[in-house]
Amino acid sequence: MMALAGVAALAVTTPLAAPGAAQAHGAAQGTPPSTPTAYGYGGAVSTVDATATAAGLDVLRHGGNAVDAAVAAAAVLGVTEPFSAGIGGGGFFVYYDARRGTVSTIDGREAGPASMTEDTFIDPQTGEPYDFQEARVSGLSAGVPGTLATWDAAARRWGSRSLGALLMPAARVAQRGFTVDATFNQQVAGNRDAFGQFSSTSELYLPGGQPPAVGSVQRNPDLAATYRLIARRGADVFYRGAVGRDIAATVQHPPLAADPVGTWDYPIRPADLRLSDLAGYRVRYPAPTTSDFRGLTVHGMSTPSSGGTAVGEALNIIEQAGTPDSTVGVLHRYLEASALSFADRNRYVGDYTPQPVLKKLVSESWAAKRACQIDPGRALAKPVPPGDINASGCTPATAGAPVENGQSTTNLTVADRWGNVVEYTLTIEQIGGNAMVVPGRGFLLNNELTDFNFAPTQGDAPDPNLPGPGKRPRSSMSPTIVLKHGKPFLALGSPGGSTIITTVLQMLVDRVELGMSLPEAMAAPRASQRNTAGIVAEPAFHSRYGPALTALGHQFAEDTPELGAATAIEFGRHGAMIAAAEPVRRGSGAAAVVWPARR
C-alpha cells in the first residue's frame, strides 16, 4: 500500500538527495564544511549551521546526551544565526526520553509584560492598528524572553552537564569570531534601515554603515561576556539581575543612534517592560499534542503554539479523506487539509484555548467532519470557513481570520547513543527581531508580540489571539517527534513563520504518503496553503505540479524562492540514523553523526 511504503524500513544506503555546496559559518575556527545528509550511529545533530552542528556533535562525542548537545548547539546559533534566534527570544522544546518511553515539552514562548492590553497595537491617535513595521521596530513588540529559561530547565531536568558548561563553546565562537557568509550579509542588508536607527545595533552589525562583507570575520565580545556571566552566576542574572535590568532599559528607552544609518518612516516607540516581568517569567510543561497517522504516533507542541494541533488535525483529515492513486491526488488532499486546519487554527487556537477544544481539534471524529468537505476532483474555494466546534455533521462556521507572516526562526534536531531525542524550534520572530541590540550585552531582542492579532479578527466571536498581560502570542512553531511502535521513527521541524506548519506537514506527507526517503523529502519542492486565495509555492513545485493542480481549481499566488529550512533525523534498525538538513535552502544546513556508516 502506497501510504505505508515509506515506513517499512530505514534504508541507510539511500543516495543523497540534491547535495548543495555549503557556506560554513565557522571557517574562522576551522570548522569542517557542512554536509546536508549524514548516515551512521551513536548520535546525530542537524542544524542550519556548521558551527552549531559541530558544537553539538562535540558534546555527544564527549559523553553528553541529546539535551546537552541541543543546548550547546542552540547557544552557538545565538551567535552565528543572531537574526533568527538567541537569548533575546523564545521557543518550544520537545524531548523523547528513551528510558521512560515518553515525550515531554517545554513552552519557552515569550510573554507579554504586565502592562500589555488588547489595545497595545492600536494607535491612540487614529484608533487603527499600527503598521506592522511600526509595531515591530519598537519596544511594544518585545516579549519577555524565554530561551535562556528553556535551556536552564532542559539542562536541569534531562541534561547531564551544567548550563554554564554548555554555554562555553558558544562564548568561544562569539569571542574568536566566525566567517560571514552570503546569508548573514543579506540578512543585515535587508535590515539596514531598521538596524541603523540604534547605536548598539549599528556598532555590532553595520561597521562603517554597511553590512559585514562576505568572508570577513564577525566577532561579538559583548555576547561572549554575557554567556560567561550567565555561566558564572546562573540564569537569575538574566531574569532578576544586571542583564534583565539592561533588557528593561532597552525596551523603555530604545538606544537611538545620534546619527542614524538609513531612514525609517516611523517613530520608535518605547514600552513598559519591567524587571518584575522578567523575574516573574516561568517556562511551562504542557502535555504534547498527540495524533495517529498511518500507524505512527505524532507528537507536537501544544498552545501557545498552534503547530501541534494544526499538523495533527491536517494529518487526520488526510487519512480520513482516503488514499489517492497519484502524486497530484496526494498533494491536492494535502493542500485541502492544510486550508481546513488553518481555518480552525485561526478561529480557535490561542494561549488560553481550553484543553477540551484542543483535544477535539486533533480527534478522528473532528477530522471526519472536516474531511467530508474535500472533493477529490475539485478544490474548495479559499478561504474556507472554520468548522463549528459545537455542531454535528459536515457543517462549517462563518468566521475566518488571516494568518500571521513571521519570517524568521531556526530549528535543530539531536539524538544520542541512548536513544533520547530533542526537537527544538527557537526564534526572535522577524529576521532581526525588533532590531534593538541590548547595549553591552550583544544580543537582539525579539518582536514576538507582533504575533498577536493587532485587532479582533473573528467578527462577533471571541478572538483567541489578542494581546494581554502575561499572555503568550500564538505561534506556528511545530517541533515534531514521530514514534513507530513506541520508538522514535522521525523527528523534524523548520523555521518559516506560519509556513512552518505546512513545511512539517508536507515533509511527513512526502515521507510517509509518497514513500520518499528522508533526504528526498527534505529536498522536494514545497508549497504552502494557509487558507488563502492563492497557494504560495517554490518555483520547482509550481512548474512540476501547478498545471495539474490548477486543473483541479487550485490557485497560485506569486512564487517564493524558498519555504522553510528544516532539520530532521530518522531512526532505523540497530541504532542506525539518517541526519538531514537542507541541501540548498538558507545556504544549506549541516548534519552529522558520531560514528559515520560505511557507504
Coordinates of C-alpha atoms in Angstrom, one line a residue:
M1 CA 0.0 0.0 0.0
M2 CA 1.5 3.3 -1.0
A3 CA 0.8 5.1 2.2
L4 CA 2.9 2.6 4.2
A5 CA 5.6 2.0 1.7
G6 CA 7.9 4.7 3.1
V7 CA 7.5 3.5 6.7
A8 CA 8.6 -0.1 6.3
A9 CA 12.3 0.3 6.8
L10 CA 15.1 2.8 7.0
A11 CA 17.5 2.3 4.1
V12 CA 20.8 3.6 5.1
T13 CA 22.1 3.0 1.6
T14 CA 19.7 5.6 0.0
P15 CA 21.7 8.0 -2.1
L16 CA 21.9 11.6 -1.0
A17 CA 19.3 13.9 -2.5
A18 CA 20.4 17.0 -4.3
P19 CA 23.6 17.8 -2.3
G20 CA 24.4 21.5 -2.2
A21 CA 27.5 23.5 -1.6
A22 CA 27.9 24.6 2.0
Q23 CA 28.9 28.0 3.3
A24 CA 30.3 27.2 6.7
H25 CA 29.8 29.8 9.3
G26 CA 32.8 28.5 11.3
A27 CA 35.7 28.9 8.9
A28 CA 37.3 31.3 11.4
Q29 CA 37.7 28.4 13.7
G30 CA 38.5 25.7 11.2
T31 CA 35.0 24.1 11.3
P32 CA 34.6 21.5 8.5
P33 CA 32.4 22.3 5.6
S34 CA 28.7 21.5 6.3
T35 CA 27.1 18.3 4.8
P36 CA 23.4 18.2 4.4
T37 CA 23.0 14.4 5.0
A38 CA 24.8 12.0 7.3
Y39 CA 24.4 8.3 7.9
G40 CA 25.6 6.5 11.0
Y41 CA 25.3 5.6 14.6
G42 CA 26.0 6.8 18.1
G43 CA 24.1 10.0 17.9
A44 CA 23.3 12.7 15.4
V45 CA 22.9 16.5 15.1
S46 CA 21.2 18.6 12.4
T47 CA 21.1 22.4 12.4
V48 CA 21.1 25.2 9.8
D49 CA 24.8 26.0 10.7
A50 CA 28.0 24.0 10.5
T51 CA 29.5 25.6 13.7
A52 CA 26.4 24.8 15.7
T53 CA 26.3 21.3 14.5
A54 CA 30.0 20.8 15.3
A55 CA 29.4 22.1 18.8
G56 CA 26.5 19.7 19.4
L57 CA 28.5 16.8 17.9
D58 CA 31.5 17.5 20.2
V59 CA 29.2 17.3 23.2
L60 CA 27.9 13.9 22.1
R61 CA 31.3 12.6 21.4
H62 CA 32.4 13.5 24.9
G63 CA 29.6 11.7 26.6
G64 CA 26.9 14.3 26.7
N65 CA 23.3 13.5 26.0
A66 CA 20.9 14.9 23.4
V67 CA 19.7 17.7 25.7
D68 CA 23.3 18.7 26.5
A69 CA 24.1 18.8 22.7
A70 CA 20.9 20.7 21.9
V71 CA 21.5 23.4 24.4
A72 CA 25.2 23.8 23.3
A73 CA 24.1 23.9 19.6
A74 CA 21.3 26.4 20.3
A75 CA 23.7 28.7 22.2
V76 CA 26.0 28.7 19.2
L77 CA 23.1 29.5 16.9
G78 CA 22.5 32.6 19.1
V79 CA 26.0 33.7 17.8
T80 CA 26.0 32.6 14.2
E81 CA 22.3 32.9 13.5
P82 CA 21.6 36.0 15.7
F83 CA 18.8 37.3 13.4
S84 CA 16.8 34.2 13.8
A85 CA 17.3 33.1 17.4
G86 CA 19.2 33.9 20.6
I87 CA 18.7 34.6 24.3
G88 CA 16.5 37.6 23.4
G89 CA 13.8 35.3 22.1
G90 CA 11.9 32.1 22.9
G91 CA 10.9 28.7 21.5
F92 CA 9.5 25.3 22.0
F93 CA 11.4 22.2 23.1
V94 CA 10.2 18.6 22.5
Y95 CA 12.0 15.7 24.2
Y96 CA 11.8 12.0 23.9
D97 CA 13.1 10.2 27.0
A98 CA 14.3 6.7 25.9
R99 CA 14.4 5.2 29.4
R100 CA 10.8 6.2 30.1
G101 CA 9.5 6.0 26.6
T102 CA 7.7 9.3 27.0
V103 CA 7.5 12.6 25.1
S104 CA 7.7 15.9 27.1
T105 CA 7.7 19.5 26.1
I106 CA 8.9 22.9 27.3
D107 CA 7.0 26.1 26.4
G108 CA 9.6 28.8 26.4
R109 CA 7.5 31.2 24.4
E110 CA 7.9 34.9 25.1
A111 CA 5.2 36.6 27.3
G112 CA 3.6 40.0 27.2
P113 CA 4.5 42.4 30.1
A114 CA 2.0 43.1 32.8
S115 CA 1.3 46.4 31.1
M116 CA 0.1 44.8 27.9
T117 CA -3.6 45.3 26.9
E118 CA -5.8 44.3 24.0
D119 CA -5.2 47.8 22.6
T120 CA -1.4 47.8 22.7
F121 CA -1.1 47.7 18.9
I122 CA -3.8 50.3 18.3
D123 CA -2.6 53.8 17.5
P124 CA -4.4 56.1 20.1
Q125 CA -4.3 59.0 17.6
T126 CA -6.2 57.2 14.8
G127 CA -7.9 54.2 16.5
E128 CA -6.4 52.0 13.9
P129 CA -3.8 49.2 14.2
Y130 CA -0.2 50.2 13.7
D131 CA 1.6 49.3 10.5
F132 CA 3.5 46.0 11.1
Q133 CA 6.9 47.6 10.8
E134 CA 6.0 50.5 13.1
A135 CA 5.0 47.9 15.7
R136 CA 7.9 45.6 15.1
V137 CA 10.7 48.1 15.4
S138 CA 9.7 49.4 18.8
G139 CA 9.6 48.4 22.4
L140 CA 6.0 47.4 22.0
S141 CA 6.9 44.2 20.2
A142 CA 9.4 42.8 22.7
G143 CA 8.1 40.0 24.9
V144 CA 9.8 38.6 28.0
P145 CA 12.4 36.2 26.5
G146 CA 12.1 32.5 27.3
T147 CA 15.0 30.9 25.5
L148 CA 17.5 31.0 28.4
A149 CA 14.9 29.7 30.8
T150 CA 14.3 26.9 28.4
W151 CA 17.9 25.9 28.3
D152 CA 18.2 26.1 32.0
A153 CA 15.1 24.0 32.6
A154 CA 16.1 21.4 30.0
A155 CA 19.6 21.0 31.4
R156 CA 18.3 20.7 34.9
R157 CA 15.6 18.2 34.1
W158 CA 17.2 16.0 31.5
G159 CA 20.8 17.1 30.9
S160 CA 24.0 15.7 32.3
R161 CA 26.0 18.9 32.1
S162 CA 25.6 22.3 33.8
L163 CA 24.2 25.2 31.8
G164 CA 27.4 27.1 32.4
A165 CA 29.5 24.3 30.7
L166 CA 27.1 24.2 27.8
L167 CA 27.4 27.9 27.1
M168 CA 31.2 27.8 26.9
P169 CA 31.5 26.6 23.2
A170 CA 29.2 29.5 22.1
A171 CA 31.2 32.0 24.2
R172 CA 34.4 30.9 22.4
V173 CA 32.7 31.3 19.0
A174 CA 31.5 34.8 19.9
Q175 CA 34.9 35.8 21.1
R176 CA 37.0 34.4 18.3
G177 CA 34.5 35.1 15.5
F178 CA 33.2 33.2 12.5
T179 CA 33.3 33.8 8.8
V180 CA 30.4 35.9 7.4
D181 CA 28.6 34.1 4.6
A182 CA 26.2 35.4 2.0
T183 CA 23.1 34.7 4.1
F184 CA 24.4 36.7 7.1
N185 CA 25.3 39.6 4.8
Q186 CA 21.9 39.6 3.1
Q187 CA 20.1 39.5 6.4
V188 CA 21.9 42.5 7.7
A189 CA 21.4 44.3 4.3
G190 CA 17.7 43.6 4.5
N191 CA 17.6 45.2 7.9
R192 CA 20.0 48.1 7.3
D193 CA 17.5 50.9 7.8
A194 CA 16.0 49.3 10.9
F195 CA 19.3 48.4 12.5
G196 CA 20.7 51.8 11.6
Q197 CA 18.3 53.5 13.9
F198 CA 20.0 52.1 17.0
S199 CA 23.6 52.8 18.2
S200 CA 24.2 49.4 19.7
T201 CA 22.9 47.5 16.6
S202 CA 24.8 49.7 14.2
E203 CA 28.0 49.3 16.1
L204 CA 27.8 45.5 16.0
Y205 CA 26.3 44.8 12.6
L206 CA 26.9 47.9 10.4
P207 CA 30.6 48.6 10.6
G208 CA 31.2 51.8 8.6
G209 CA 27.5 52.0 7.9
Q210 CA 27.5 48.8 5.8
P211 CA 26.7 45.1 6.4
P212 CA 29.8 42.9 7.2
A213 CA 31.4 41.8 4.0
V214 CA 31.2 38.2 2.9
G215 CA 34.4 36.5 4.1
S216 CA 35.0 38.9 6.9
V217 CA 35.2 37.7 10.5
Q218 CA 32.3 38.6 12.7
R219 CA 33.1 38.8 16.4
N220 CA 30.7 39.6 19.3
P221 CA 32.7 40.1 22.5
D222 CA 29.7 41.5 24.4
L223 CA 27.7 38.3 23.8
A224 CA 30.7 36.2 24.8
A225 CA 30.9 38.2 28.1
T226 CA 27.1 37.8 28.6
Y227 CA 27.3 34.0 28.1
R228 CA 30.3 33.8 30.6
L229 CA 28.4 36.0 33.1
I230 CA 25.4 33.6 32.9
A231 CA 27.7 30.6 33.2
R232 CA 29.2 32.0 36.4
R233 CA 26.0 33.4 38.0
G234 CA 23.2 31.3 36.5
A235 CA 20.0 32.3 34.7
D236 CA 19.0 34.6 37.6
V237 CA 21.4 37.2 36.4
F238 CA 19.3 37.4 33.2
Y239 CA 15.9 37.3 34.8
R240 CA 16.5 39.1 38.1
G241 CA 19.8 40.8 37.8
A242 CA 22.0 43.1 35.7
V243 CA 21.1 41.6 32.3
G244 CA 17.4 41.8 33.0
R245 CA 17.8 45.5 34.0
D246 CA 19.5 46.2 30.7
I247 CA 16.7 44.4 28.8
A248 CA 14.1 46.5 30.5
A249 CA 16.0 49.7 30.0
T250 CA 16.4 48.9 26.3
V251 CA 12.6 48.5 25.9
Q252 CA 11.8 51.5 28.0
H253 CA 14.4 53.7 26.4
P254 CA 15.4 52.4 22.9
P255 CA 19.1 53.2 22.2
L256 CA 18.5 55.6 19.4
A257 CA 21.5 56.5 17.2
A258 CA 22.7 60.1 17.2
D259 CA 23.5 59.7 13.5
P260 CA 21.2 57.0 12.1
V261 CA 22.2 54.8 9.2
G262 CA 19.5 55.0 6.6
T263 CA 15.9 56.3 7.1
W264 CA 12.9 55.0 9.0
D265 CA 9.4 56.1 8.3
Y266 CA 8.0 55.6 11.8
P267 CA 8.6 56.9 15.4
I268 CA 10.5 54.4 17.6
R269 CA 8.0 53.7 20.4
P270 CA 9.1 52.7 23.9
A271 CA 7.1 50.2 26.1
D272 CA 6.7 49.4 29.7
L273 CA 8.5 46.1 30.1
R274 CA 10.0 45.9 33.6
L275 CA 12.5 43.8 35.6
S276 CA 9.5 42.4 37.5
D277 CA 8.1 41.0 34.2
L278 CA 11.4 39.1 33.7
A279 CA 11.5 37.9 37.3
G280 CA 8.0 36.6 37.0
Y281 CA 8.7 34.6 33.8
R282 CA 8.3 30.8 34.1
V283 CA 8.6 28.1 31.5
R284 CA 5.6 25.7 31.2
Y285 CA 5.5 22.0 30.6
P286 CA 2.3 21.2 28.7
A287 CA 1.5 17.7 27.5
P288 CA 2.3 17.3 23.9
T289 CA -0.4 17.1 21.2
T290 CA -0.9 13.5 20.0
S291 CA -2.4 12.1 16.9
D292 CA -2.2 8.8 14.9
F293 CA -1.3 8.7 11.3
R294 CA -0.8 5.6 9.2
G295 CA 0.2 3.5 12.2
L296 CA 2.5 6.2 13.5
T297 CA 2.1 8.4 16.7
V298 CA 2.8 12.0 16.0
H299 CA 3.7 14.2 19.0
G300 CA 3.8 18.0 18.7
M301 CA 3.7 21.2 20.6
S302 CA 0.6 22.5 22.4
T303 CA -0.5 26.1 22.9
P304 CA 0.5 28.8 22.7
S305 CA 1.9 27.0 19.6
S306 CA -0.7 26.1 17.1
G307 CA 1.8 23.8 15.3
G308 CA 0.9 20.6 17.1
T309 CA -2.9 20.9 16.7
A310 CA -2.7 22.2 13.1
V311 CA -0.3 19.4 11.9
G312 CA -2.2 16.8 13.8
E313 CA -5.6 17.9 12.5
A314 CA -4.4 18.1 8.9
L315 CA -2.9 14.6 9.1
N316 CA -6.1 13.2 10.5
I317 CA -8.1 14.9 7.7
I318 CA -5.7 13.5 5.1
E319 CA -6.1 10.0 6.5
Q320 CA -9.9 10.3 6.7
A321 CA -10.1 11.6 3.1
G322 CA -8.9 8.3 1.6
T323 CA -5.8 7.3 -0.3
P324 CA -5.4 8.8 -3.8
D325 CA -3.6 6.8 -6.5
S326 CA -1.4 9.6 -7.8
T327 CA 1.1 12.1 -6.6
V328 CA -1.2 15.0 -7.7
G329 CA -4.1 13.4 -5.8
V330 CA -1.9 13.2 -2.6
L331 CA -0.8 16.9 -3.0
H332 CA -4.4 18.0 -3.6
R333 CA -5.5 16.4 -0.4
Y334 CA -2.5 17.8 1.4
L335 CA -3.4 21.4 0.3
E336 CA -7.1 21.0 1.1
A337 CA -6.4 19.6 4.6
S338 CA -3.9 22.4 5.2
A339 CA -6.5 25.0 4.4
L340 CA -9.2 23.4 6.6
S341 CA -6.8 23.0 9.6
F342 CA -5.6 26.6 9.2
A343 CA -9.2 27.8 9.3
D344 CA -9.8 26.0 12.6
R345 CA -6.4 27.1 14.0
N346 CA -7.2 30.8 13.3
R347 CA -10.6 30.5 14.8
Y348 CA -9.9 28.5 18.0
V349 CA -6.3 28.3 18.9
G350 CA -4.5 30.8 21.3
D351 CA -2.7 30.8 24.6
Y352 CA -5.8 30.2 26.7
T353 CA -7.6 27.7 24.4
P354 CA -9.3 25.1 26.7
Q355 CA -7.9 21.6 26.6
P356 CA -11.2 20.0 25.5
V357 CA -11.2 22.2 22.4
L358 CA -7.6 21.3 21.6
K359 CA -8.3 17.6 22.0
K360 CA -11.3 17.9 19.8
L361 CA -9.4 19.5 17.0
V362 CA -6.9 16.6 16.9
S363 CA -9.6 13.9 17.2
E364 CA -10.6 11.5 14.5
S365 CA -14.3 12.5 14.9
W366 CA -13.5 16.1 14.2
A367 CA -11.3 15.2 11.2
A368 CA -14.2 13.2 9.7
K369 CA -16.4 16.3 9.9
R370 CA -13.8 18.3 8.1
A371 CA -12.6 15.7 5.6
C372 CA -16.1 15.3 4.2
Q373 CA -15.8 18.7 2.5
I374 CA -12.8 17.5 0.3
D375 CA -13.8 16.7 -3.2
P376 CA -11.1 14.6 -4.9
G377 CA -11.9 16.2 -8.2
R378 CA -12.3 19.9 -7.2
A379 CA -10.5 22.3 -4.9
L380 CA -12.6 24.2 -2.3
A381 CA -12.9 27.9 -2.7
K382 CA -10.5 29.7 -0.4
P383 CA -10.5 30.9 2.3
V384 CA -12.6 28.1 3.7
P385 CA -14.7 28.8 6.9
P386 CA -13.7 27.1 10.1
G387 CA -15.8 24.2 11.5
D388 CA -18.4 24.9 14.1
I389 CA -16.9 23.3 17.2
N390 CA -20.4 22.7 18.7
A391 CA -22.2 21.4 15.6
S392 CA -22.5 17.9 14.2
G393 CA -22.3 16.8 10.6
C394 CA -20.3 18.4 7.8
T395 CA -21.2 22.0 8.7
P396 CA -18.7 24.9 8.5
A397 CA -18.9 28.0 10.7
T398 CA -18.8 31.5 9.3
A399 CA -16.0 33.5 10.8
G400 CA -12.4 33.5 9.5
A401 CA -9.1 35.2 10.1
P402 CA -5.8 36.0 8.3
V403 CA -2.6 34.2 9.1
E404 CA 0.5 35.9 10.6
N405 CA 3.5 36.0 8.4
G406 CA 6.6 35.8 10.6
Q407 CA 9.7 35.1 8.6
S408 CA 12.5 34.1 10.9
T409 CA 13.3 31.2 13.3
T410 CA 15.7 28.3 13.4
N411 CA 15.4 24.7 14.2
L412 CA 17.6 21.8 15.4
T413 CA 17.3 18.1 15.8
V414 CA 19.5 16.0 18.1
A415 CA 19.7 12.3 19.1
D416 CA 22.1 10.5 21.3
R417 CA 23.5 7.0 21.7
W418 CA 21.0 6.1 24.4
G419 CA 18.0 6.9 22.1
N420 CA 17.0 10.3 23.6
V421 CA 15.8 12.8 21.0
V422 CA 15.4 16.6 21.0
E423 CA 13.4 18.6 18.5
Y424 CA 13.7 22.3 19.2
T425 CA 12.5 25.4 17.4
L426 CA 13.6 28.8 18.6
T427 CA 13.2 32.3 17.3
I428 CA 13.2 36.1 17.7
E429 CA 10.3 36.2 15.2
Q430 CA 11.1 38.6 12.3
I431 CA 14.6 38.4 10.7
G432 CA 16.4 40.7 13.1
G433 CA 13.8 40.7 15.8
N434 CA 12.8 44.2 16.9
A435 CA 16.2 45.5 15.6
M436 CA 17.5 46.5 19.1
V437 CA 20.7 45.0 20.4
V438 CA 20.8 45.3 24.2
P439 CA 23.7 47.7 24.8
G440 CA 26.7 46.0 26.2
R441 CA 25.1 42.5 26.0
G442 CA 25.4 41.6 22.4
F443 CA 22.0 40.1 21.6
L444 CA 18.9 41.2 19.7
L445 CA 15.5 41.5 21.3
N446 CA 12.5 39.7 19.8
N447 CA 9.5 41.2 18.2
E448 CA 7.4 38.2 19.2
L449 CA 4.4 40.2 20.5
T450 CA 3.6 41.1 16.9
D451 CA 2.4 37.5 16.6
F452 CA -0.7 38.6 18.5
N453 CA -3.6 39.9 16.3
F454 CA -3.4 43.7 16.5
A455 CA -7.2 43.9 16.4
P456 CA -10.1 41.4 16.6
T457 CA -10.4 39.2 13.6
Q458 CA -13.4 37.0 14.4
G459 CA -16.3 39.3 14.0
D460 CA -18.7 38.8 16.8
A461 CA -16.9 35.7 18.0
P462 CA -14.1 35.8 20.6
D463 CA -10.6 36.2 19.1
P464 CA -8.2 33.7 20.9
N465 CA -5.0 35.7 19.9
L466 CA -5.5 39.2 21.2
P467 CA -2.8 40.7 23.4
G468 CA -3.0 40.6 27.2
P469 CA -0.9 40.9 30.3
G470 CA 1.4 37.9 30.7
K471 CA -0.2 36.3 27.7
R472 CA 1.9 34.4 25.1
P473 CA 1.2 35.0 21.4
R474 CA 0.1 32.2 19.2
S475 CA 3.0 30.5 17.3
S476 CA 3.3 28.3 14.3
M477 CA 6.4 26.5 15.5
S478 CA 5.9 22.8 15.0
P479 CA 8.8 20.7 16.5
T480 CA 7.5 17.2 15.9
I481 CA 8.6 13.7 17.1
V482 CA 7.0 10.7 15.4
L483 CA 7.0 7.3 17.1
K484 CA 6.5 3.9 15.5
H485 CA 5.6 1.1 17.9
G486 CA 6.5 3.5 20.8
K487 CA 10.1 4.1 19.5
P488 CA 11.4 7.1 17.6
F489 CA 10.9 6.9 13.8
L490 CA 11.3 10.6 12.8
A491 CA 12.0 13.9 14.4
L492 CA 11.7 17.1 12.4
G493 CA 11.0 20.8 12.5
S494 CA 11.5 24.0 10.5
P495 CA 11.6 27.8 10.6
G496 CA 9.4 29.9 8.4
G497 CA 6.6 31.7 10.3
S498 CA 3.2 30.3 9.6
T499 CA 4.7 28.2 6.7
I500 CA 6.4 26.1 9.4
I501 CA 3.2 24.1 9.8
T502 CA 2.9 23.3 6.1
T503 CA 6.7 22.5 5.8
V504 CA 6.5 20.0 8.6
L505 CA 3.2 18.6 7.2
Q506 CA 4.4 18.3 3.7
M507 CA 7.6 16.6 4.7
L508 CA 5.5 14.0 6.6
V509 CA 3.3 13.6 3.5
D510 CA 6.3 13.2 1.2
R511 CA 8.0 10.7 3.5
V512 CA 5.0 8.6 4.6
E513 CA 2.4 9.0 1.9
L514 CA 4.6 9.3 -1.2
G515 CA 7.4 7.0 0.1
M516 CA 10.3 9.4 -0.4
S517 CA 13.5 8.8 1.5
L518 CA 14.2 11.5 4.2
P519 CA 16.8 13.3 2.1
E520 CA 14.4 13.3 -0.8
A521 CA 11.6 14.7 1.3
M522 CA 14.0 17.3 2.6
A523 CA 14.9 18.4 -0.9
A524 CA 11.5 18.1 -2.5
P525 CA 9.9 21.4 -3.7
R526 CA 7.3 22.8 -1.3
A527 CA 4.0 24.6 -1.4
S528 CA 2.0 26.3 1.4
Q529 CA -1.7 26.6 1.6
R530 CA -2.6 28.6 4.7
N531 CA -6.3 29.1 3.8
T532 CA -5.5 31.9 1.5
A533 CA -6.9 32.5 -2.0
G534 CA -3.5 31.6 -3.6
I535 CA -1.0 28.9 -2.8
V536 CA 2.5 30.1 -2.1
A537 CA 4.9 27.7 -3.8
E538 CA 8.6 27.4 -4.7
P539 CA 9.1 27.7 -8.4
A540 CA 10.0 24.0 -8.9
F541 CA 6.8 22.9 -7.2
H542 CA 4.7 25.3 -9.3
S543 CA 6.3 24.2 -12.6
R544 CA 6.1 20.5 -11.7
Y545 CA 2.6 20.3 -10.2
G546 CA 1.0 23.6 -10.9
P547 CA -0.8 22.7 -14.2
A548 CA -2.4 19.6 -12.8
L549 CA -3.4 21.3 -9.6
T550 CA -4.7 24.3 -11.4
A551 CA -6.9 22.0 -13.4
L552 CA -8.5 20.9 -10.1
G553 CA -9.3 24.5 -9.2
H554 CA -6.3 25.5 -7.1
Q555 CA -5.0 29.0 -7.5
F556 CA -1.3 30.0 -7.1
A557 CA 0.0 33.3 -5.7
E558 CA 3.4 34.7 -6.6
D559 CA 6.1 32.1 -6.2
T560 CA 8.5 32.4 -3.3
P561 CA 12.2 31.4 -3.6
E562 CA 12.2 29.0 -0.7
L563 CA 9.9 27.7 2.1
G564 CA 11.4 26.6 5.4
A565 CA 14.9 25.4 6.4
A566 CA 14.1 22.1 8.0
T567 CA 16.2 19.7 10.1
A568 CA 15.4 16.1 10.8
I569 CA 16.7 12.7 12.0
E570 CA 15.2 9.4 11.0
F571 CA 15.8 6.2 13.1
G572 CA 16.3 2.7 11.7
R573 CA 17.2 -0.7 12.9
H574 CA 20.1 -1.4 15.4
G575 CA 20.6 2.3 16.2
A576 CA 21.1 3.5 12.6
M577 CA 20.3 7.1 11.9
I578 CA 19.9 9.5 9.0
A579 CA 20.5 13.1 9.9
A580 CA 19.2 15.5 7.3
A581 CA 19.4 19.3 6.7
E582 CA 18.6 21.4 3.8
P583 CA 20.8 20.8 0.7
V584 CA 20.2 24.3 -0.7
R585 CA 17.6 26.4 1.3
R586 CA 19.0 29.1 3.5
G587 CA 22.5 28.5 2.2
S588 CA 22.3 24.8 3.1
G589 CA 22.3 23.2 6.5
A590 CA 24.7 20.9 8.4
A591 CA 24.0 17.3 9.5
A592 CA 26.5 15.0 11.3
V593 CA 26.7 11.7 13.1
V594 CA 29.0 10.4 15.8
W595 CA 30.1 7.3 14.0
P596 CA 29.6 7.5 10.2
A597 CA 28.4 4.4 8.4
R598 CA 30.3 2.9 5.6
R599 CA 28.6 3.7 2.3

